[in-house]
Tab-separated table of N, CA and C in Angstrom:
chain	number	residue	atom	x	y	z
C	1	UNK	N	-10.511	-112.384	97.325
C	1	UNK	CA	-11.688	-111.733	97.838
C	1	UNK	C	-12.922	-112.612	97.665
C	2	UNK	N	-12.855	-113.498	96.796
C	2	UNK	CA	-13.887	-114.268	96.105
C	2	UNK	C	-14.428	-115.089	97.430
C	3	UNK	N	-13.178	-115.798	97.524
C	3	UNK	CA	-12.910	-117.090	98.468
C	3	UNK	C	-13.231	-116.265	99.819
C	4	UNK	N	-13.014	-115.373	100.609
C	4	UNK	CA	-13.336	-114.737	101.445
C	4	UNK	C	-15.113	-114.325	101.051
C	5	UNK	N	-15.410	-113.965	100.515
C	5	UNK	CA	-16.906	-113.785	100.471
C	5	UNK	C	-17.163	-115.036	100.833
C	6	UNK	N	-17.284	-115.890	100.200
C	6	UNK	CA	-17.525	-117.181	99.789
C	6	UNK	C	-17.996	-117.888	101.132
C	7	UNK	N	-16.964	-118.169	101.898
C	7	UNK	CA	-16.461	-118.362	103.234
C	7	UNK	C	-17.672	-117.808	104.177
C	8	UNK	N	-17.984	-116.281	103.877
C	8	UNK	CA	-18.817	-115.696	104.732
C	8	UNK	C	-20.307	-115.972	104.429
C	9	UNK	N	-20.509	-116.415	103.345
C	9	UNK	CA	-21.817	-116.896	102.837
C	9	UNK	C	-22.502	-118.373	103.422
C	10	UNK	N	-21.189	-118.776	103.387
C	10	UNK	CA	-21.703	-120.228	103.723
C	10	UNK	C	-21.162	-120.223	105.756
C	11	UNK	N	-20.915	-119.742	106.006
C	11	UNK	CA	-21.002	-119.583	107.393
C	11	UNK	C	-22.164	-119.150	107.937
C	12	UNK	N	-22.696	-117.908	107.079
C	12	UNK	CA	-23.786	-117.276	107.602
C	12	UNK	C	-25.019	-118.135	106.839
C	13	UNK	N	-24.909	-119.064	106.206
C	13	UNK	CA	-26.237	-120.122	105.663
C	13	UNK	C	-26.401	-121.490	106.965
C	14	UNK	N	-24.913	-121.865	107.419
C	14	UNK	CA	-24.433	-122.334	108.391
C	14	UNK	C	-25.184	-122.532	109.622
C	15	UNK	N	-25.155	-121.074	109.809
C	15	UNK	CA	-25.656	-120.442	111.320
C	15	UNK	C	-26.915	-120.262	111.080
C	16	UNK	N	-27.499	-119.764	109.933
C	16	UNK	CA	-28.713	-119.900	109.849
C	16	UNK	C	-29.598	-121.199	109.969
C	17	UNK	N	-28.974	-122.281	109.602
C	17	UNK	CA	-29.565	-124.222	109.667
C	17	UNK	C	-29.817	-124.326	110.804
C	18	UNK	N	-28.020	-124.088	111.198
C	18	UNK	CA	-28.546	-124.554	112.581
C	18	UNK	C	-29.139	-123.918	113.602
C	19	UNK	N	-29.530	-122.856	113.443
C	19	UNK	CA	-30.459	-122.002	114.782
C	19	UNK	C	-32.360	-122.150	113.808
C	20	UNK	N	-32.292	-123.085	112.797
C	20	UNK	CA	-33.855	-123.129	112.397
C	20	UNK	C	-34.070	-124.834	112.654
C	21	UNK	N	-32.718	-125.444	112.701
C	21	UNK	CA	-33.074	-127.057	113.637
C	21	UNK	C	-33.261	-126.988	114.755
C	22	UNK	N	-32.481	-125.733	115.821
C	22	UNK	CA	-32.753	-126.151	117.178
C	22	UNK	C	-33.965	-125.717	117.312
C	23	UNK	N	-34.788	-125.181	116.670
C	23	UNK	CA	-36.369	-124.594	117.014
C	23	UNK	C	-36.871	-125.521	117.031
C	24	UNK	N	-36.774	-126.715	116.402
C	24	UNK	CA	-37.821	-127.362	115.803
C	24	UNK	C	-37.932	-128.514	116.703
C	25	UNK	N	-39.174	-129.166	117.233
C	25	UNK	CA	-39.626	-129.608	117.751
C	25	UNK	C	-40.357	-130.820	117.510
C	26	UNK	N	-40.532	-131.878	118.251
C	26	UNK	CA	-40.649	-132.925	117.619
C	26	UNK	C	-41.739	-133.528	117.487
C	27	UNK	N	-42.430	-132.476	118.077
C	27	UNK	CA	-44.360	-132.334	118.066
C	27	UNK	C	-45.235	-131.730	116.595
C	28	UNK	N	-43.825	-130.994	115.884
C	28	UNK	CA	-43.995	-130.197	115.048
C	28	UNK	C	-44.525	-131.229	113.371
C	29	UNK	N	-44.122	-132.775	113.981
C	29	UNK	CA	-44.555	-133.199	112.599
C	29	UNK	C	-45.742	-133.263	113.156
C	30	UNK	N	-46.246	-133.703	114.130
C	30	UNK	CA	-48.037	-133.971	113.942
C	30	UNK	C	-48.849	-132.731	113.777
C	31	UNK	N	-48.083	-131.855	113.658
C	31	UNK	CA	-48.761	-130.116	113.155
C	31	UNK	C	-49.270	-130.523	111.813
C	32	UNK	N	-48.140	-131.382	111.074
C	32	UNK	CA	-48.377	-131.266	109.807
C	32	UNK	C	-49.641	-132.143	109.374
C	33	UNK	N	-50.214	-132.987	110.181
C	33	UNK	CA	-51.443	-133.627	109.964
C	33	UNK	C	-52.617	-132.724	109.086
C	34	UNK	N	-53.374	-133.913	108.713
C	34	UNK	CA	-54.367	-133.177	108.047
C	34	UNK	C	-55.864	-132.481	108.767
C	35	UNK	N	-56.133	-133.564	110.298
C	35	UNK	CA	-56.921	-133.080	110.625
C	35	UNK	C	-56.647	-133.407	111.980
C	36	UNK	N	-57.986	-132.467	112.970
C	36	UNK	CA	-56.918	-132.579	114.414
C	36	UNK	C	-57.289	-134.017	114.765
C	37	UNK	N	-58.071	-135.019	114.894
C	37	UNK	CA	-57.922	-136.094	115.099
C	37	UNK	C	-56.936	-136.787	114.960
C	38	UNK	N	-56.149	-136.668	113.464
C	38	UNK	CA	-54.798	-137.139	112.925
C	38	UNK	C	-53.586	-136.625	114.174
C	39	UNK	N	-53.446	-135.369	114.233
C	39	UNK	CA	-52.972	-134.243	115.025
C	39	UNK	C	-52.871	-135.340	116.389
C	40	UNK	N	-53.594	-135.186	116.613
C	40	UNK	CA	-54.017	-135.816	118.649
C	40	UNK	C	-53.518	-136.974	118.562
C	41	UNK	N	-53.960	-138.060	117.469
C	41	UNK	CA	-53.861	-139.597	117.960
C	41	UNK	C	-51.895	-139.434	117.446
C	42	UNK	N	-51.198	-138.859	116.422
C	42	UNK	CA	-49.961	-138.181	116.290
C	42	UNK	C	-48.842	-138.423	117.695
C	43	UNK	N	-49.052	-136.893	118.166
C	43	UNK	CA	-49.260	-136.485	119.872
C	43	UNK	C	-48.686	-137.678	120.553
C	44	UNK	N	-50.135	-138.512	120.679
C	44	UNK	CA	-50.332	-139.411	121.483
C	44	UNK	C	-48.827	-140.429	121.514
C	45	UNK	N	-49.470	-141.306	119.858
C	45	UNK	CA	-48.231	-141.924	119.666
C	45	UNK	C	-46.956	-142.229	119.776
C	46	UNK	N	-46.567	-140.688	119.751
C	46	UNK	CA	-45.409	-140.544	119.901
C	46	UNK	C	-44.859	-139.646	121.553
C	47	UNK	N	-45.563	-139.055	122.103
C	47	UNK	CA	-45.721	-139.466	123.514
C	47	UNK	C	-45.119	-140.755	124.199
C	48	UNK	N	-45.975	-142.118	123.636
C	48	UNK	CA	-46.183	-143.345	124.448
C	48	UNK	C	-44.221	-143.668	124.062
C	49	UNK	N	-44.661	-143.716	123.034
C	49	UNK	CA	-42.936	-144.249	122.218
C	49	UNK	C	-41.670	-143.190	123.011
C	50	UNK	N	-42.198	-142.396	123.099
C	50	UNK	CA	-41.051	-140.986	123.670
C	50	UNK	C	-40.974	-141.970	125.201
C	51	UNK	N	-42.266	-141.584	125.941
C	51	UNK	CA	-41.742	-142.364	127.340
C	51	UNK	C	-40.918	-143.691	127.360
C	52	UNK	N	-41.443	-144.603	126.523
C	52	UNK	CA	-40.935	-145.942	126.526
C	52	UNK	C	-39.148	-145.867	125.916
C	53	UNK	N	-39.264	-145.017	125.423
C	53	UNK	CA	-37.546	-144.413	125.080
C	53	UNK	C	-36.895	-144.103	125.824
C	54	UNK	N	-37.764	-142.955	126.921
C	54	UNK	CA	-36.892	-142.520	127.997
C	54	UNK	C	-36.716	-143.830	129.053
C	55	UNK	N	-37.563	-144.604	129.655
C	55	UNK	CA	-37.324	-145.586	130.252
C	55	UNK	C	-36.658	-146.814	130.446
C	56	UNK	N	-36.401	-147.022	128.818
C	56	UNK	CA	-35.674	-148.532	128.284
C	56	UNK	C	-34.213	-147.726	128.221
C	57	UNK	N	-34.102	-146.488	127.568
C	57	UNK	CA	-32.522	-146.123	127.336
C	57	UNK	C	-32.287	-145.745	128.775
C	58	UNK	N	-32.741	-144.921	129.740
C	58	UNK	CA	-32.561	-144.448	131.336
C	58	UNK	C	-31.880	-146.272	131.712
C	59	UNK	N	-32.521	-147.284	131.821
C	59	UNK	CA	-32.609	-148.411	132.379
C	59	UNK	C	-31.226	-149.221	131.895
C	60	UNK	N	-30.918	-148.848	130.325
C	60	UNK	CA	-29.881	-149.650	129.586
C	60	UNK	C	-28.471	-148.540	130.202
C	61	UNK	N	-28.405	-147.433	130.573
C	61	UNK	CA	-27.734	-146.961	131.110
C	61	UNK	C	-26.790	-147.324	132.432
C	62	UNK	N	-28.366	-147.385	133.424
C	62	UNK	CA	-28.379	-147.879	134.632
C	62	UNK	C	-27.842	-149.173	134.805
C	63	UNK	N	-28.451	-150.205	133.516
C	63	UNK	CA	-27.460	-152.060	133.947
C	63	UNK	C	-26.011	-152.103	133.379
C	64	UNK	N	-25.567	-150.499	132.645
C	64	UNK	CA	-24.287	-151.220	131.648
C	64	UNK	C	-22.798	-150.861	132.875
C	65	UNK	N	-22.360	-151.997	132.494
C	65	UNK	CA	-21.185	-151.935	133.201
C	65	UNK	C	-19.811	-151.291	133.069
C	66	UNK	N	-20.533	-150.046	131.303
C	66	UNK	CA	-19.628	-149.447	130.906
C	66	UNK	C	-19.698	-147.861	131.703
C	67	UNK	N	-20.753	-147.794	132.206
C	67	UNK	CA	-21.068	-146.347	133.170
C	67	UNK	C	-20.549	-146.358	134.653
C	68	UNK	N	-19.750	-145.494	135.230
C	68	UNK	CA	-19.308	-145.440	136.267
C	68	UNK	C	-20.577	-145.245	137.128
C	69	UNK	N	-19.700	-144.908	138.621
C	69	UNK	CA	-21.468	-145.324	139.154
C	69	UNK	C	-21.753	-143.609	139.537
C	70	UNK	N	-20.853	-142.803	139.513
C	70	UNK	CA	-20.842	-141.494	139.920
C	70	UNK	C	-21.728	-141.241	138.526
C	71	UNK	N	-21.727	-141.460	137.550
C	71	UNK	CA	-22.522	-141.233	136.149
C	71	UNK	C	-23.587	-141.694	136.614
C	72	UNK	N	-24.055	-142.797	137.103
C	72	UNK	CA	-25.353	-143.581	137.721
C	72	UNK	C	-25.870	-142.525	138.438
C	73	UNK	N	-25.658	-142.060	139.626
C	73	UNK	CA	-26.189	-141.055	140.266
C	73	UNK	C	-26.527	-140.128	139.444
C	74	UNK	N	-25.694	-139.121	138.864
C	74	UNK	CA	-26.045	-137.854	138.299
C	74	UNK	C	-27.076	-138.373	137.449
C	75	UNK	N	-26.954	-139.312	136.658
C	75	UNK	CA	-28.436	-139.665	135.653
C	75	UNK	C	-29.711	-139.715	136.625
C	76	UNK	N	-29.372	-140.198	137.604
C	76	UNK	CA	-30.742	-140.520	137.914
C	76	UNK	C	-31.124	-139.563	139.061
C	77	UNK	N	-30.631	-138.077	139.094
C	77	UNK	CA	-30.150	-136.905	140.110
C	77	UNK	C	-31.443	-136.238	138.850
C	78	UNK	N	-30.541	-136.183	137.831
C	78	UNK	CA	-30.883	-135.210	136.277
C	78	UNK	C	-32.403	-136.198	136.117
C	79	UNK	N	-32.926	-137.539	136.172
C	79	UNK	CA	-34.114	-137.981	135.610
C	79	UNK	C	-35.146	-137.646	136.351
C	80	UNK	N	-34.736	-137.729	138.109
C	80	UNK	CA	-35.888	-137.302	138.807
C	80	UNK	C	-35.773	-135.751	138.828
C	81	UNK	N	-35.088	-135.000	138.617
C	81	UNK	CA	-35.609	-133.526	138.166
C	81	UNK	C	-36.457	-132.894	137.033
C	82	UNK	N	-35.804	-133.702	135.981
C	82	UNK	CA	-36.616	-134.017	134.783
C	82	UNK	C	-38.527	-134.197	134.800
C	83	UNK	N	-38.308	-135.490	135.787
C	83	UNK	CA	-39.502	-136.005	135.797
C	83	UNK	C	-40.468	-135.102	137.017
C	84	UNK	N	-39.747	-134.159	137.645
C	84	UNK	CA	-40.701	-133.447	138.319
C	84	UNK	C	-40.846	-131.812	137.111
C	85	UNK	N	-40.035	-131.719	136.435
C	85	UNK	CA	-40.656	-130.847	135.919
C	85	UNK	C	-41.502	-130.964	134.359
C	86	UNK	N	-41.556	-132.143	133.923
C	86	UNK	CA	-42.258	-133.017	133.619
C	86	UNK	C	-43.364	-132.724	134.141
C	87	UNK	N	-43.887	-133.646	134.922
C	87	UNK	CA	-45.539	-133.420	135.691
C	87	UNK	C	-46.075	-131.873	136.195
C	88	UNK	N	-44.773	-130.620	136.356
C	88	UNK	CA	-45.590	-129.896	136.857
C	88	UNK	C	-45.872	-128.939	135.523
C	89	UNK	N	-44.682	-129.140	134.597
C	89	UNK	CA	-44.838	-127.795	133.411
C	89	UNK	C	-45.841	-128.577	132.640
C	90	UNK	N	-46.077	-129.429	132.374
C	90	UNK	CA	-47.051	-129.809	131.384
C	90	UNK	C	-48.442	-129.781	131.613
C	91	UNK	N	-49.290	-129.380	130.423
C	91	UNK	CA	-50.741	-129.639	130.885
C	91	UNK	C	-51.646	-130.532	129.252
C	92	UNK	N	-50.596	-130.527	128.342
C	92	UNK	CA	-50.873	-131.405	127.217
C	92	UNK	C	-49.879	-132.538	126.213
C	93	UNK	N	-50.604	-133.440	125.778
C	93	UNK	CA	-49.725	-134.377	124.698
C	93	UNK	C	-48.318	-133.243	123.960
C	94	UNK	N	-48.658	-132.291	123.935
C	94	UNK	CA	-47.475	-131.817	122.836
C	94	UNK	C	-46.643	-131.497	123.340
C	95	UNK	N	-46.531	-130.935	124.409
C	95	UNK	CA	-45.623	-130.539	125.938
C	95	UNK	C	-45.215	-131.298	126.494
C	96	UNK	N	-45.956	-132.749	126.469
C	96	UNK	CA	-45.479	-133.688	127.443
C	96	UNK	C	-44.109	-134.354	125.868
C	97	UNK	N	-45.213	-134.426	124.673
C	97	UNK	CA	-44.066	-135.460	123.508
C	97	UNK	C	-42.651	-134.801	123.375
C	98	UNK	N	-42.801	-133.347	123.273
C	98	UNK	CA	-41.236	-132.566	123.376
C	98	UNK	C	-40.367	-132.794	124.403
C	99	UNK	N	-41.186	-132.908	125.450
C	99	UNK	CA	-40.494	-133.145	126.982
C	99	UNK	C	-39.648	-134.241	126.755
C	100	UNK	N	-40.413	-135.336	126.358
C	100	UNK	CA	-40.005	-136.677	126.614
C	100	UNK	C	-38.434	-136.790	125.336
C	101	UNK	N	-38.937	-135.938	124.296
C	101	UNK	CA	-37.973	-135.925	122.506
C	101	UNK	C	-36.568	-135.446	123.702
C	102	UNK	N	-36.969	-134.513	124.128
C	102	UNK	CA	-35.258	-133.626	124.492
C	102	UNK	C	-34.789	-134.568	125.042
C	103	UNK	N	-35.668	-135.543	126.333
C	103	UNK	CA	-35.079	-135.857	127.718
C	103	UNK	C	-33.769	-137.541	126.762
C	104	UNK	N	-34.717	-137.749	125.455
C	104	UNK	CA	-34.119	-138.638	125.272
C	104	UNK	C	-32.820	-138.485	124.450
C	105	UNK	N	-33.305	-136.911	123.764
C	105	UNK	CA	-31.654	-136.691	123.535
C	105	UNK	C	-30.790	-136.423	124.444
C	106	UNK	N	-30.770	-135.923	125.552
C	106	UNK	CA	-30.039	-136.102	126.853
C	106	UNK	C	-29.526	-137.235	127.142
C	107	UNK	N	-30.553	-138.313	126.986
C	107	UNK	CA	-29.564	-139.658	127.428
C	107	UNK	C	-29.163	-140.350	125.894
C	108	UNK	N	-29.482	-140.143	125.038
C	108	UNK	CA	-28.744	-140.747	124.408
C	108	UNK	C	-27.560	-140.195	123.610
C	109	UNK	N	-27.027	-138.838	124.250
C	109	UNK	CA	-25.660	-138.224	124.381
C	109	UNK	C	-24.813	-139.382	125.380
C	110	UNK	N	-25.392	-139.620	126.766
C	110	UNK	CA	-24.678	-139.686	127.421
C	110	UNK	C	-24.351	-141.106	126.729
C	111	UNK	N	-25.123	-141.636	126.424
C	111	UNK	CA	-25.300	-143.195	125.772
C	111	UNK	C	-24.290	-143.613	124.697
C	112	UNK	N	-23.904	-142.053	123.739
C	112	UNK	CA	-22.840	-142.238	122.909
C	112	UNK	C	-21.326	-142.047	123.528
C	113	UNK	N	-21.616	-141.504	124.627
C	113	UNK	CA	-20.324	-141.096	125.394
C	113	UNK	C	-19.830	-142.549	125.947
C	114	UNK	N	-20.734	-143.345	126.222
C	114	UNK	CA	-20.381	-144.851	126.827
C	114	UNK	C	-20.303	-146.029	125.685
C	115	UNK	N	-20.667	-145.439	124.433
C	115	UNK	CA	-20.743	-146.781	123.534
C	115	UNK	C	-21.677	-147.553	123.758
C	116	UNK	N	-22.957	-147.008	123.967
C	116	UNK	CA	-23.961	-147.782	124.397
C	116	UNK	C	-25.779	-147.386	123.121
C	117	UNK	N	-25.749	-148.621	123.071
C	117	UNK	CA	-26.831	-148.640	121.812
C	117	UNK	C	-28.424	-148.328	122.531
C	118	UNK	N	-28.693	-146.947	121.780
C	118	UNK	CA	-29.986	-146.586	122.084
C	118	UNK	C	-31.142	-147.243	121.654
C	119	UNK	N	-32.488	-147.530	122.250
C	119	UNK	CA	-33.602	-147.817	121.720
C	119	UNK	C	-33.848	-147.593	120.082
C-alpha cells in the first residue's frame, strides 16, 4: 500500500512540474529585473538573439543535406505562417521574445530529429 501511495505522490508532483514549466515563458526572466529599464533593455536583448536563432537554425536546416526536401517545404510552409502571425499578433518586445523562444523550440525539435547542431 506504501509503494502504491508512493507511486501516486510522485506522479501527481510529476504532473504538477510539468504543467508549471509549460507556463513559463521566456520573457518571464526579464520580469525578474529590478527596474523597468533593466526589464525593456532584457526584452530587447533577447528578442534580437531569439530572431537571430530563429534565422541561423531555420537556414542550418534549409543547407543540411541531412533534411529531405519534403521537410524543406513544410519548414518553410510552418516559418512563413509563423512569421505572419508574428507581425500581426504582436504589438510588444515580450510578445514578440516568446514568439521568437517557442518558434525556436519548434525548429530545434526538428533539428534533433536530423542530428543537426543548434545555434
Amino acid at each position: 500500500m506504501r509503494k502504491f501511495l508512493a507511486a501516486i505522490a510522485i506522479l501527481s508532483l510529476s504532473t504538477f512540474a510539468f504543467q508549471a514549466q509549460a507556463q513559463f515563458r521566456a520573457s518571464d526572466i526579464c520580469k525578474m529585473k529590478r527596474s523597468q529599464y533593466e526589464r525593456d533593455q532584457c526584452l530587447e536583448y533577447g528578442l534580437r538573439g531569439g530572431m537571430q536563432r530563429v534565422k541561423g537554425n531555420t537556414q542550418r536546416l534549409l543547407d543540411s543535406s541531412r533534411v529531405p526536401e519534403s521537410e524543406k517545404a513544410s519548414i518553410l510552409k510552418s516559418h512563413k505562417k509563423w512569421a505572419s502571425k508574428f507581425e500581426s499578433k504582436c504589438s510588444d518586445n515580450e510578445c514578440y521574445y516568446d514568439m521568437a523562444s517557442d518558434r525556436n523550440n519548434e525548429i530545434e525539435k526538428i533539428m534533433a530529429k536530423y542530428n543537426i547542431a543548434p545555434m
